[in-house]
PDB file of C-alpha atoms in Angstrom:
ATOM      1  CA  UNK A   1     -60.665 -29.448 -30.367  1.00  0.00           C
ATOM      2  CA  UNK A   2     -61.047 -30.842 -33.913  1.00  0.00           C
ATOM      3  CA  UNK A   3     -58.149 -32.679 -35.519  1.00  0.00           C
ATOM      4  CA  UNK A   4     -56.483 -33.486 -32.254  1.00  0.00           C
ATOM      5  CA  UNK A   5     -55.902 -36.990 -30.970  1.00  0.00           C
ATOM      6  CA  UNK A   6     -56.276 -37.665 -27.315  1.00  0.00           C
ATOM      7  CA  UNK A   7     -54.136 -40.512 -25.803  1.00  0.00           C
ATOM      8  CA  UNK A   8     -55.945 -43.094 -23.808  1.00  0.00           C
ATOM      9  CA  UNK A   9     -54.716 -43.887 -20.249  1.00  0.00           C
ATOM     10  CA  UNK A  10     -53.076 -47.096 -21.510  1.00  0.00           C
ATOM     11  CA  UNK A  11     -51.075 -45.165 -24.083  1.00  0.00           C
ATOM     12  CA  UNK A  12     -50.081 -42.450 -21.512  1.00  0.00           C
ATOM     13  CA  UNK A  13     -48.862 -45.264 -19.171  1.00  0.00           C
ATOM     14  CA  UNK A  14     -47.023 -46.940 -21.996  1.00  0.00           C
ATOM     15  CA  UNK A  15     -45.257 -43.579 -22.932  1.00  0.00           C
ATOM     16  CA  UNK A  16     -44.140 -42.826 -19.427  1.00  0.00           C
ATOM     17  CA  UNK A  17     -42.872 -46.255 -19.098  1.00  0.00           C
ATOM     18  CA  UNK A  18     -40.864 -46.037 -22.341  1.00  0.00           C
ATOM     19  CA  UNK A  19     -39.340 -42.585 -21.266  1.00  0.00           C
ATOM     20  CA  UNK A  20     -38.373 -44.118 -17.775  1.00  0.00           C
ATOM     21  CA  UNK A  21     -36.817 -47.127 -19.512  1.00  0.00           C
ATOM     22  CA  UNK A  22     -34.989 -45.177 -22.207  1.00  0.00           C
ATOM     23  CA  UNK A  23     -36.941 -46.739 -25.102  1.00  0.00           C
ATOM     24  CA  UNK A  24     -38.425 -43.342 -26.031  1.00  0.00           C
ATOM     25  CA  UNK A  25     -36.102 -40.516 -26.677  1.00  0.00           C
ATOM     26  CA  UNK A  26     -36.728 -37.072 -25.431  1.00  0.00           C
ATOM     27  CA  UNK A  27     -35.588 -33.649 -26.782  1.00  0.00           C
ATOM     28  CA  UNK A  28     -33.249 -31.656 -24.450  1.00  0.00           C
ATOM     29  CA  UNK A  29     -32.715 -27.931 -24.716  1.00  0.00           C
ATOM     30  CA  UNK A  30     -29.310 -27.156 -25.833  1.00  0.00           C
ATOM     31  CA  UNK A  31     -27.427 -24.196 -24.423  1.00  0.00           C
ATOM     32  CA  UNK A  32     -26.534 -21.846 -27.312  1.00  0.00           C
ATOM     33  CA  UNK A  33     -22.647 -21.648 -27.996  1.00  0.00           C
ATOM     34  CA  UNK A  34     -20.892 -18.674 -26.253  1.00  0.00           C
ATOM     35  CA  UNK A  35     -23.400 -18.589 -23.349  1.00  0.00           C
ATOM     36  CA  UNK A  36     -22.329 -19.609 -19.881  1.00  0.00           C
ATOM     37  CA  UNK A  37     -24.380 -19.917 -16.699  1.00  0.00           C
ATOM     38  CA  UNK A  38     -23.608 -17.110 -14.103  1.00  0.00           C
ATOM     39  CA  UNK A  39     -24.452 -17.154 -10.484  1.00  0.00           C
ATOM     40  CA  UNK A  40     -24.886 -13.535  -9.328  1.00  0.00           C
ATOM     41  CA  UNK A  41     -24.427 -14.595  -5.657  1.00  0.00           C
ATOM     42  CA  UNK A  42     -21.024 -15.868  -6.244  1.00  0.00           C
ATOM     43  CA  UNK A  43     -18.476 -13.025  -6.830  1.00  0.00           C
ATOM     44  CA  UNK A  44     -15.420 -15.203  -6.819  1.00  0.00           C
ATOM     45  CA  UNK A  45     -15.856 -15.581 -10.572  1.00  0.00           C
ATOM     46  CA  UNK A  46     -14.962 -11.945 -11.318  1.00  0.00           C
ATOM     47  CA  UNK A  47     -11.591 -12.363  -9.454  1.00  0.00           C
ATOM     48  CA  UNK A  48      -8.892 -13.705 -11.602  1.00  0.00           C
ATOM     49  CA  UNK A  49      -5.753 -15.479 -10.579  1.00  0.00           C
ATOM     50  CA  UNK A  50      -3.204 -14.424  -7.963  1.00  0.00           C
ATOM     51  CA  UNK A  51      -1.878 -10.895  -7.161  1.00  0.00           C
ATOM     52  CA  UNK A  52       1.846 -11.125  -7.505  1.00  0.00           C
ATOM     53  CA  UNK A  53       2.381  -7.445  -6.191  1.00  0.00           C
ATOM     54  CA  UNK A  54       0.275  -8.019  -3.269  1.00  0.00           C
ATOM     55  CA  UNK A  55       2.530 -10.868  -2.389  1.00  0.00           C
ATOM     56  CA  UNK A  56       5.383  -8.508  -2.519  1.00  0.00           C
ATOM     57  CA  UNK A  57       3.545  -6.110  -0.361  1.00  0.00           C
ATOM     58  CA  UNK A  58       3.054  -8.874   2.152  1.00  0.00           C
ATOM     59  CA  UNK A  59       6.660  -9.920   2.189  1.00  0.00           C
ATOM     60  CA  UNK A  60       7.674  -6.291   2.787  1.00  0.00           C
ATOM     61  CA  UNK A  61       5.003  -5.991   5.546  1.00  0.00           C
ATOM     62  CA  UNK A  62       6.258  -9.111   7.306  1.00  0.00           C
ATOM     63  CA  UNK A  63       9.917  -8.013   7.206  1.00  0.00           C
ATOM     64  CA  UNK A  64       9.214  -4.434   8.331  1.00  0.00           C
ATOM     65  CA  UNK A  65       6.890  -5.370  11.169  1.00  0.00           C
ATOM     66  CA  UNK A  66       9.236  -8.113  12.288  1.00  0.00           C
ATOM     67  CA  UNK A  67      12.032  -5.579  12.663  1.00  0.00           C
ATOM     68  CA  UNK A  68       9.901  -3.284  14.541  1.00  0.00           C
ATOM     69  CA  UNK A  69       8.387  -5.658  16.848  1.00  0.00           C
ATOM     70  CA  UNK A  70      11.719  -7.453  17.693  1.00  0.00           C
ATOM     71  CA  UNK A  71      13.263  -4.244  18.709  1.00  0.00           C
ATOM     72  CA  UNK A  72      10.301  -3.314  20.693  1.00  0.00           C
ATOM     73  CA  UNK A  73      10.029  -6.352  22.908  1.00  0.00           C
ATOM     74  CA  UNK A  74      13.735  -7.393  22.692  1.00  0.00           C
ATOM     75  CA  UNK A  75      12.726 -10.797  21.674  1.00  0.00           C
ATOM     76  CA  UNK A  76      13.416 -12.892  18.404  1.00  0.00           C
ATOM     77  CA  UNK A  77      10.440 -12.727  16.304  1.00  0.00           C
ATOM     78  CA  UNK A  78       9.797 -14.498  12.988  1.00  0.00           C
ATOM     79  CA  UNK A  79       6.941 -13.652  10.789  1.00  0.00           C
ATOM     80  CA  UNK A  80       5.968 -15.595   7.690  1.00  0.00           C
ATOM     81  CA  UNK A  81       3.209 -14.664   5.119  1.00  0.00           C
ATOM     82  CA  UNK A  82       1.228 -17.941   5.214  1.00  0.00           C
ATOM     83  CA  UNK A  83      -1.268 -17.372   2.361  1.00  0.00           C
ATOM     84  CA  UNK A  84      -3.516 -15.005   0.537  1.00  0.00           C
ATOM     85  CA  UNK A  85      -6.963 -16.276   0.098  1.00  0.00           C
ATOM     86  CA  UNK A  86     -10.042 -14.701  -1.773  1.00  0.00           C
ATOM     87  CA  UNK A  87     -13.104 -15.680   0.155  1.00  0.00           C
ATOM     88  CA  UNK A  88     -16.568 -14.243   1.287  1.00  0.00           C
ATOM     89  CA  UNK A  89     -16.598 -12.165   4.241  1.00  0.00           C
ATOM     90  CA  UNK A  90     -18.913 -14.399   6.351  1.00  0.00           C
ATOM     91  CA  UNK A  91     -16.297 -17.157   5.628  1.00  0.00           C
ATOM     92  CA  UNK A  92     -13.557 -14.855   6.913  1.00  0.00           C
ATOM     93  CA  UNK A  93     -15.471 -14.162  10.115  1.00  0.00           C
ATOM     94  CA  UNK A  94     -16.169 -17.934  10.748  1.00  0.00           C
ATOM     95  CA  UNK A  95     -12.243 -18.566  10.573  1.00  0.00           C
ATOM     96  CA  UNK A  96     -11.549 -15.808  13.124  1.00  0.00           C
ATOM     97  CA  UNK A  97     -10.839 -17.412  16.629  1.00  0.00           C
ATOM     98  CA  UNK A  98     -12.653 -16.146  19.725  1.00  0.00           C
ATOM     99  CA  UNK A  99     -11.577 -14.056  21.483  1.00  0.00           C
ATOM    100  CA  UNK A 100      -9.470 -11.861  19.257  1.00  0.00           C
ATOM    101  CA  UNK A 101      -8.787  -8.182  18.750  1.00  0.00           C
ATOM    102  CA  UNK A 102     -10.540  -7.159  15.557  1.00  0.00           C
ATOM    103  CA  UNK A 103      -9.017  -3.738  14.521  1.00  0.00           C
ATOM    104  CA  UNK A 104     -11.163  -1.583  12.042  1.00  0.00           C
ATOM    105  CA  UNK A 105      -8.897   0.590   9.906  1.00  0.00           C
ATOM    106  CA  UNK A 106      -9.180   2.662   6.700  1.00  0.00           C
ATOM    107  CA  UNK A 107      -6.464   2.727   3.839  1.00  0.00           C
ATOM    108  CA  UNK A 108      -6.770   6.187   2.555  1.00  0.00           C
ATOM    109  CA  UNK A 109      -7.442   6.939  -0.347  1.00  0.00           C
ATOM    110  CA  UNK A 110      -8.996   3.487  -0.961  1.00  0.00           C
ATOM    111  CA  UNK A 111     -12.752   3.470  -0.124  1.00  0.00           C
ATOM    112  CA  UNK A 112     -14.399   1.183   2.599  1.00  0.00           C
ATOM    113  CA  UNK A 113     -12.940  -0.171   5.695  1.00  0.00           C
ATOM    114  CA  UNK A 114     -10.478  -3.010   6.365  1.00  0.00           C
ATOM    115  CA  UNK A 115      -9.569  -5.367   9.358  1.00  0.00           C
ATOM    116  CA  UNK A 116      -6.506  -6.251  11.206  1.00  0.00           C
ATOM    117  CA  UNK A 117      -7.024  -9.312  13.506  1.00  0.00           C
ATOM    118  CA  UNK A 118      -4.750 -10.399  16.290  1.00  0.00           C
ATOM    119  CA  UNK A 119      -5.549 -13.608  17.888  1.00  0.00           C
ATOM    120  CA  UNK A 120      -5.534 -14.097  21.753  1.00  0.00           C
ATOM    121  CA  UNK A 121      -2.122 -16.119  21.941  1.00  0.00           C
ATOM    122  CA  UNK A 122      -0.388 -13.099  20.327  1.00  0.00           C
ATOM    123  CA  UNK A 123      -2.000 -10.478  22.527  1.00  0.00           C
ATOM    124  CA  UNK A 124      -1.265 -12.331  25.778  1.00  0.00           C
ATOM    125  CA  UNK A 125       2.320 -13.175  24.675  1.00  0.00           C
ATOM    126  CA  UNK A 126       3.138  -9.568  23.952  1.00  0.00           C
ATOM    127  CA  UNK A 127       1.493  -8.477  27.225  1.00  0.00           C
ATOM    128  CA  UNK A 128       3.721 -10.873  29.048  1.00  0.00           C
ATOM    129  CA  UNK A 129       6.874  -9.855  26.996  1.00  0.00           C
ATOM    130  CA  UNK A 130       6.245  -6.155  27.628  1.00  0.00           C
ATOM    131  CA  UNK A 131       6.168  -6.550  31.263  1.00  0.00           C
ATOM    132  CA  UNK A 132       9.231  -8.623  31.588  1.00  0.00           C
ATOM    133  CA  UNK A 133       7.684 -12.276  31.561  1.00  0.00           C
ATOM    134  CA  UNK A 134       9.250 -15.292  30.007  1.00  0.00           C
ATOM    135  CA  UNK A 135       6.399 -15.991  27.673  1.00  0.00           C
ATOM    136  CA  UNK A 136       5.783 -19.445  29.302  1.00  0.00           C
ATOM    137  CA  UNK A 137       2.928 -18.209  31.556  1.00  0.00           C
ATOM    138  CA  UNK A 138      -0.641 -19.796  31.353  1.00  0.00           C
ATOM    139  CA  UNK A 139      -3.556 -17.724  30.396  1.00  0.00           C
ATOM    140  CA  UNK A 140      -7.197 -18.418  29.903  1.00  0.00           C
ATOM    141  CA  UNK A 141      -8.873 -15.697  27.686  1.00  0.00           C
ATOM    142  CA  UNK A 142     -12.170 -17.287  27.340  1.00  0.00           C
ATOM    143  CA  UNK A 143     -15.173 -15.392  28.917  1.00  0.00           C
ATOM    144  CA  UNK A 144     -13.714 -11.857  29.424  1.00  0.00           C
ATOM    145  CA  UNK A 145     -13.027  -8.897  27.618  1.00  0.00           C
ATOM    146  CA  UNK A 146      -9.547  -7.200  27.330  1.00  0.00           C
ATOM    147  CA  UNK A 147      -8.641  -4.883  30.139  1.00  0.00           C
ATOM    148  CA  UNK A 148      -7.671  -1.207  29.723  1.00  0.00           C
ATOM    149  CA  UNK A 149      -3.965  -2.143  30.101  1.00  0.00           C
ATOM    150  CA  UNK A 150      -4.276  -4.868  27.452  1.00  0.00           C
ATOM    151  CA  UNK A 151      -6.155  -2.610  25.077  1.00  0.00           C
ATOM    152  CA  UNK A 152      -3.297  -0.036  25.355  1.00  0.00           C
ATOM    153  CA  UNK A 153      -0.744  -2.644  24.473  1.00  0.00           C
ATOM    154  CA  UNK A 154      -2.914  -3.864  21.642  1.00  0.00           C
ATOM    155  CA  UNK A 155      -3.338  -0.232  20.247  1.00  0.00           C
ATOM    156  CA  UNK A 156       0.508   0.246  20.480  1.00  0.00           C
ATOM    157  CA  UNK A 157       1.106  -2.918  18.440  1.00  0.00           C
ATOM    158  CA  UNK A 158      -1.725  -2.007  15.888  1.00  0.00           C
ATOM    159  CA  UNK A 159      -0.105   1.415  15.097  1.00  0.00           C
ATOM    160  CA  UNK A 160       3.295  -0.241  14.761  1.00  0.00           C
ATOM    161  CA  UNK A 161       1.721  -2.678  12.330  1.00  0.00           C
ATOM    162  CA  UNK A 162      -0.039   0.112  10.377  1.00  0.00           C
ATOM    163  CA  UNK A 163       3.431   2.006  10.014  1.00  0.00           C
ATOM    164  CA  UNK A 164       4.874  -1.063   8.408  1.00  0.00           C
ATOM    165  CA  UNK A 165       1.850  -1.474   6.274  1.00  0.00           C
ATOM    166  CA  UNK A 166       2.292   2.045   5.005  1.00  0.00           C
ATOM    167  CA  UNK A 167       5.915   1.514   4.226  1.00  0.00           C
ATOM    168  CA  UNK A 168       5.193  -1.830   2.443  1.00  0.00           C
ATOM    169  CA  UNK A 169       2.493  -0.397   0.116  1.00  0.00           C
ATOM    170  CA  UNK A 170       4.397   2.775  -0.883  1.00  0.00           C
ATOM    171  CA  UNK A 171       6.271   1.416  -3.918  1.00  0.00           C
ATOM    172  CA  UNK A 172       2.965  -0.104  -5.389  1.00  0.00           C
ATOM    173  CA  UNK A 173       0.344   2.260  -4.504  1.00  0.00           C
ATOM    174  CA  UNK A 174       0.711   4.881  -1.461  1.00  0.00           C
ATOM    175  CA  UNK A 175      -1.875   4.385   1.213  1.00  0.00           C
ATOM    176  CA  UNK A 176      -2.286   6.015   4.609  1.00  0.00           C
ATOM    177  CA  UNK A 177      -3.666   3.550   7.076  1.00  0.00           C
ATOM    178  CA  UNK A 178      -5.952   5.179   9.700  1.00  0.00           C
ATOM    179  CA  UNK A 179      -6.921   3.363  13.004  1.00  0.00           C
ATOM    180  CA  UNK A 180     -10.719   3.576  13.561  1.00  0.00           C
ATOM    181  CA  UNK A 181     -11.544   1.367  16.549  1.00  0.00           C
ATOM    182  CA  UNK A 182     -11.249  -2.185  18.092  1.00  0.00           C
ATOM    183  CA  UNK A 183     -13.829  -4.827  18.763  1.00  0.00           C
ATOM    184  CA  UNK A 184     -13.827  -8.308  20.193  1.00  0.00           C
ATOM    185  CA  UNK A 185     -17.368  -9.393  18.796  1.00  0.00           C
ATOM    186  CA  UNK A 186     -17.253 -10.147  15.072  1.00  0.00           C
ATOM    187  CA  UNK A 187     -20.860  -9.065  14.866  1.00  0.00           C
ATOM    188  CA  UNK A 188     -19.749  -5.464  15.452  1.00  0.00           C
ATOM    189  CA  UNK A 189     -17.221  -5.513  12.420  1.00  0.00           C
ATOM    190  CA  UNK A 190     -19.545  -5.730   9.472  1.00  0.00           C
ATOM    191  CA  UNK A 191     -17.462  -3.767   7.184  1.00  0.00           C
ATOM    192  CA  UNK A 192     -19.137  -5.323   4.063  1.00  0.00           C
ATOM    193  CA  UNK A 193     -22.047  -7.513   3.445  1.00  0.00           C
ATOM    194  CA  UNK A 194     -21.684 -11.240   4.339  1.00  0.00           C
ATOM    195  CA  UNK A 195     -21.578 -12.374   0.707  1.00  0.00           C
ATOM    196  CA  UNK A 196     -19.052  -9.686  -0.416  1.00  0.00           C
ATOM    197  CA  UNK A 197     -15.660 -10.918  -1.600  1.00  0.00           C
ATOM    198  CA  UNK A 198     -12.640 -10.043   0.651  1.00  0.00           C
ATOM    199  CA  UNK A 199      -8.963 -10.641   0.346  1.00  0.00           C
ATOM    200  CA  UNK A 200      -7.688 -12.507   3.526  1.00  0.00           C
ATOM    201  CA  UNK A 201      -4.003 -12.523   4.096  1.00  0.00           C
ATOM    202  CA  UNK A 202      -2.703 -14.568   7.155  1.00  0.00           C
ATOM    203  CA  UNK A 203       0.695 -14.023   8.907  1.00  0.00           C
ATOM    204  CA  UNK A 204       2.230 -16.750  11.148  1.00  0.00           C
ATOM    205  CA  UNK A 205       4.202 -15.250  14.076  1.00  0.00           C
ATOM    206  CA  UNK A 206       6.729 -17.066  16.260  1.00  0.00           C
ATOM    207  CA  UNK A 207       7.757 -15.233  19.453  1.00  0.00           C
ATOM    208  CA  UNK A 208      10.292 -17.401  21.278  1.00  0.00           C
ATOM    209  CA  UNK A 209       8.178 -20.679  21.608  1.00  0.00           C
ATOM    210  CA  UNK A 210       4.747 -19.147  21.050  1.00  0.00           C
ATOM    211  CA  UNK A 211       2.890 -19.386  17.700  1.00  0.00           C
ATOM    212  CA  UNK A 212       0.499 -16.559  16.897  1.00  0.00           C
ATOM    213  CA  UNK A 213      -1.553 -15.334  13.942  1.00  0.00           C
ATOM    214  CA  UNK A 214      -2.343 -11.939  12.318  1.00  0.00           C
ATOM    215  CA  UNK A 215      -5.017 -11.687   9.749  1.00  0.00           C
ATOM    216  CA  UNK A 216      -5.616  -8.819   7.406  1.00  0.00           C
ATOM    217  CA  UNK A 217      -8.997  -8.588   5.507  1.00  0.00           C
ATOM    218  CA  UNK A 218      -9.376  -6.018   2.741  1.00  0.00           C
ATOM    219  CA  UNK A 219     -12.704  -6.013   0.771  1.00  0.00           C
ATOM    220  CA  UNK A 220     -12.079  -6.742  -2.900  1.00  0.00           C
ATOM    221  CA  UNK A 221     -14.166  -3.655  -3.827  1.00  0.00           C
ATOM    222  CA  UNK A 222     -11.563  -1.365  -2.070  1.00  0.00           C
ATOM    223  CA  UNK A 223      -8.653  -2.519  -4.253  1.00  0.00           C
ATOM    224  CA  UNK A 224     -10.685  -3.068  -7.471  1.00  0.00           C
ATOM    225  CA  UNK A 225      -9.759   0.533  -8.870  1.00  0.00           C
ATOM    226  CA  UNK A 226      -6.017  -0.444  -8.474  1.00  0.00           C
ATOM    227  CA  UNK A 227      -6.317  -4.272  -9.235  1.00  0.00           C
ATOM    228  CA  UNK A 228      -3.990  -3.802 -12.330  1.00  0.00           C
ATOM    229  CA  UNK A 229      -1.280  -2.687 -10.103  1.00  0.00           C
ATOM    230  CA  UNK A 230      -1.707  -5.718  -7.887  1.00  0.00           C
ATOM    231  CA  UNK A 231      -1.907  -8.160 -10.705  1.00  0.00           C
ATOM    232  CA  UNK A 232       1.335  -6.771 -12.227  1.00  0.00           C
ATOM    233  CA  UNK A 233       4.239  -9.069 -11.361  1.00  0.00           C
ATOM    234  CA  UNK A 234       7.002  -6.374 -11.806  1.00  0.00           C
ATOM    235  CA  UNK A 235       5.424  -3.073 -11.040  1.00  0.00           C
ATOM    236  CA  UNK A 236       6.464  -2.813  -7.328  1.00  0.00           C
ATOM    237  CA  UNK A 237      10.147  -3.658  -8.182  1.00  0.00           C
ATOM    238  CA  UNK A 238      10.167  -1.157 -11.231  1.00  0.00           C
ATOM    239  CA  UNK A 239       8.778   1.753  -9.054  1.00  0.00           C
ATOM    240  CA  UNK A 240      10.981   1.105  -6.103  1.00  0.00           C
ATOM    241  CA  UNK A 241      13.512   3.915  -5.643  1.00  0.00           C
ATOM    242  CA  UNK A 242      17.093   2.962  -5.080  1.00  0.00           C
ATOM    243  CA  UNK A 243      18.154   5.533  -2.469  1.00  0.00           C
ATOM    244  CA  UNK A 244      21.976   4.366  -2.705  1.00  0.00           C
ATOM    245  CA  UNK A 245      22.030   4.969  -6.520  1.00  0.00           C
ATOM    246  CA  UNK A 246      20.323   8.435  -5.897  1.00  0.00           C
ATOM    247  CA  UNK A 247      22.942   9.177  -3.226  1.00  0.00           C
ATOM    248  CA  UNK A 248      25.848   8.285  -5.452  1.00  0.00           C
ATOM    249  CA  UNK A 249      24.510  10.419  -8.286  1.00  0.00           C
ATOM    250  CA  UNK A 250      24.062  13.439  -5.872  1.00  0.00           C
ATOM    251  CA  UNK A 251      27.668  13.203  -4.764  1.00  0.00           C
ATOM    252  CA  UNK A 252      29.027  13.028  -8.289  1.00  0.00           C
ATOM    253  CA  UNK A 253      26.823  16.071  -9.287  1.00  0.00           C
ATOM    254  CA  UNK A 254      28.041  18.052  -6.403  1.00  0.00           C
ATOM    255  CA  UNK A 255      31.659  17.422  -7.425  1.00  0.00           C
ATOM    256  CA  UNK A 256      31.035  18.645 -11.052  1.00  0.00           C
ATOM    257  CA  UNK A 257      32.806  22.060 -11.919  1.00  0.00           C
ATOM    258  CA  UNK A 258      30.676  24.812 -13.129  1.00  0.00           C
ATOM    259  CA  UNK A 259      31.521  28.112 -14.644  1.00  0.00           C
ATOM    260  CA  UNK A 260      30.499  31.252 -12.698  1.00  0.00           C
ATOM    261  CA  UNK A 261      30.296  34.733 -14.352  1.00  0.00           C
ATOM    262  CA  UNK A 262      29.697  38.179 -12.950  1.00  0.00           C
ATOM    263  CA  UNK A 263      28.295  40.468 -15.683  1.00  0.00           C
ATOM    264  CA  UNK A 264      28.878  44.074 -15.063  1.00  0.00           C
ATOM    265  CA  UNK A 265      26.635  45.257 -17.746  1.00  0.00           C
ATOM    266  CA  UNK A 266      25.902  45.250 -21.430  1.00  0.00           C
ATOM    267  CA  UNK A 267      25.535  47.793 -24.282  1.00  0.00           C
ATOM    268  CA  UNK A 268      24.997  47.722 -27.974  1.00  0.00           C
ATOM    269  CA  UNK A 269      27.252  49.936 -30.356  1.00  0.00           C
ATOM    270  CA  UNK A 270      27.674  50.026 -34.076  1.00  0.00           C
ATOM    271  CA  UNK A 271      30.420  48.359 -35.962  1.00  0.00           C
ATOM    272  CA  UNK A 272      31.918  51.818 -36.955  1.00  0.00           C
ATOM    273  CA  UNK A 273      32.227  52.868 -33.332  1.00  0.00           C
ATOM    274  CA  UNK A 274      33.792  49.482 -32.452  1.00  0.00           C
ATOM    275  CA  UNK A 275      36.485  50.056 -35.190  1.00  0.00           C
ATOM    276  CA  UNK A 276      37.319  53.557 -33.827  1.00  0.00           C
ATOM    277  CA  UNK A 277      37.684  52.493 -30.087  1.00  0.00           C
ATOM    278  CA  UNK A 278      41.112  53.410 -28.635  1.00  0.00           C
ATOM    279  CA  UNK A 279      42.623  53.513 -25.194  1.00  0.00           C
ATOM    280  CA  UNK A 280      40.976  56.040 -22.894  1.00  0.00           C
ATOM    281  CA  UNK A 281      37.482  55.758 -24.588  1.00  0.00           C
ATOM    282  CA  UNK A 282      34.606  55.299 -22.179  1.00  0.00           C
ATOM    283  CA  UNK A 283      31.829  52.782 -22.707  1.00  0.00           C
ATOM    284  CA  UNK A 284      28.498  53.350 -20.862  1.00  0.00           C
ATOM    285  CA  UNK A 285      27.048  50.064 -19.574  1.00  0.00           C
ATOM    286  CA  UNK A 286      23.441  51.533 -19.049  1.00  0.00           C
ATOM    287  CA  UNK A 287      23.729  50.474 -15.294  1.00  0.00           C
ATOM    288  CA  UNK A 288      24.303  52.597 -12.217  1.00  0.00           C
ATOM    289  CA  UNK A 289      27.285  51.908 -10.115  1.00  0.00           C
ATOM    290  CA  UNK A 290      25.098  51.119  -7.053  1.00  0.00           C
ATOM    291  CA  UNK A 291      22.940  48.505  -8.993  1.00  0.00           C
ATOM    292  CA  UNK A 292      23.397  44.748  -8.535  1.00  0.00           C
ATOM    293  CA  UNK A 293      25.180  42.920 -11.181  1.00  0.00           C
ATOM    294  CA  UNK A 294      23.985  39.665 -12.682  1.00  0.00           C
ATOM    295  CA  UNK A 295      25.721  36.256 -11.628  1.00  0.00           C
ATOM    296  CA  UNK A 296      25.398  33.663 -14.470  1.00  0.00           C
ATOM    297  CA  UNK A 297      25.959  29.873 -13.869  1.00  0.00           C
ATOM    298  CA  UNK A 298      26.987  28.113 -16.964  1.00  0.00           C
ATOM    299  CA  UNK A 299      25.455  31.145 -18.973  1.00  0.00           C
ATOM    300  CA  UNK A 300      22.147  31.102 -17.000  1.00  0.00           C
ATOM    301  CA  UNK A 301      21.293  34.055 -14.834  1.00  0.00           C
ATOM    302  CA  UNK A 302      20.932  32.599 -11.222  1.00  0.00           C
ATOM    303  CA  UNK A 303      21.956  35.217  -8.640  1.00  0.00           C
ATOM    304  CA  UNK A 304      22.282  39.131  -8.127  1.00  0.00           C
ATOM    305  CA  UNK A 305      25.259  40.579  -6.321  1.00  0.00           C
ATOM    306  CA  UNK A 306      27.222  43.699  -5.297  1.00  0.00           C
ATOM    307  CA  UNK A 307      30.749  44.270  -6.979  1.00  0.00           C
ATOM    308  CA  UNK A 308      33.656  44.951  -4.691  1.00  0.00           C
ATOM    309  CA  UNK A 309      36.983  43.658  -3.559  1.00  0.00           C
ATOM    310  CA  UNK A 310      37.983  40.946  -1.046  1.00  0.00           C
ATOM    311  CA  UNK A 311      41.613  40.468   0.139  1.00  0.00           C
ATOM    312  CA  UNK A 312      43.073  42.273  -2.793  1.00  0.00           C
ATOM    313  CA  UNK A 313      40.884  40.569  -5.519  1.00  0.00           C
ATOM    314  CA  UNK A 314      37.576  41.741  -7.227  1.00  0.00           C
ATOM    315  CA  UNK A 315      34.599  39.917  -5.827  1.00  0.00           C
ATOM    316  CA  UNK A 316      30.933  39.774  -5.941  1.00  0.00           C
ATOM    317  CA  UNK A 317      28.795  39.466  -2.815  1.00  0.00           C
ATOM    318  CA  UNK A 318      25.621  37.465  -3.498  1.00  0.00           C
ATOM    319  CA  UNK A 319      22.540  39.634  -2.480  1.00  0.00           C
ATOM    320  CA  UNK A 320      19.708  37.329  -3.695  1.00  0.00           C
ATOM    321  CA  UNK A 321      18.430  35.001  -6.484  1.00  0.00           C
ATOM    322  CA  UNK A 322      17.829  36.431  -9.973  1.00  0.00           C
TER     323      UNK A 322
END
């Protein structure tokens, strides 16, 4: 084209050599201020910080399940909430040891499904303790599925864990955990897509000399509608009901004296009639003798009753509520 200068091969070679050696400066595209790159495949960026209320829930869960399990197997059990980790679902599945009992649950009214995972050492230790063993036996879980008896024991412990979970969640957000089914193969527990973000909670359990693990996996999408409750540091303690205080308050209220009145009837008269009243005059109360009278509690009509006598005293027999 006219007016354009075409570089010769020697000039092109010299230009490339200058760029490579740093002698020739090149322009770089600057990113406008306020714009940050975003990776749509990495959802961790939308999850902010820790969840203090979730930590409180896990502490309550560990304490409640420890009490239930200890009394059930008659052994000393210690349960510690190790950590809460935000990760992708496929990373969580990679951390699950094989074999394990993967139990699919639903936390009503939260959407989606969650997982409660018991590792093999915990399962076989519990089976041994339930059947009177010392907990020192050797087991080799690889290469086989759980027997029907082992599955019954697993289901029993899972339901115990879900009861503790319901109690732990109640002060923050009431949920009703529902057991769906159990699996051994992680391929059959795809509760979300592999790249979805999940909240992984790990509990470390010590039963006598055995160390075991429980892992809870809750999709972040399930708790997203209530995330503000989980991020709040003091919500759980503020909403927790002090039953002892309520009991004392009820006791004091029950001892409070109240004024009880039985109203035989009412009538309206003029002031002149009132001034002329004398002994022997009759005032008609606009109520038949067989009708119920009103019973007032601190001036408020609460009951109906029949007028009569009891042990030489006038009395009213309660016949119903007003």
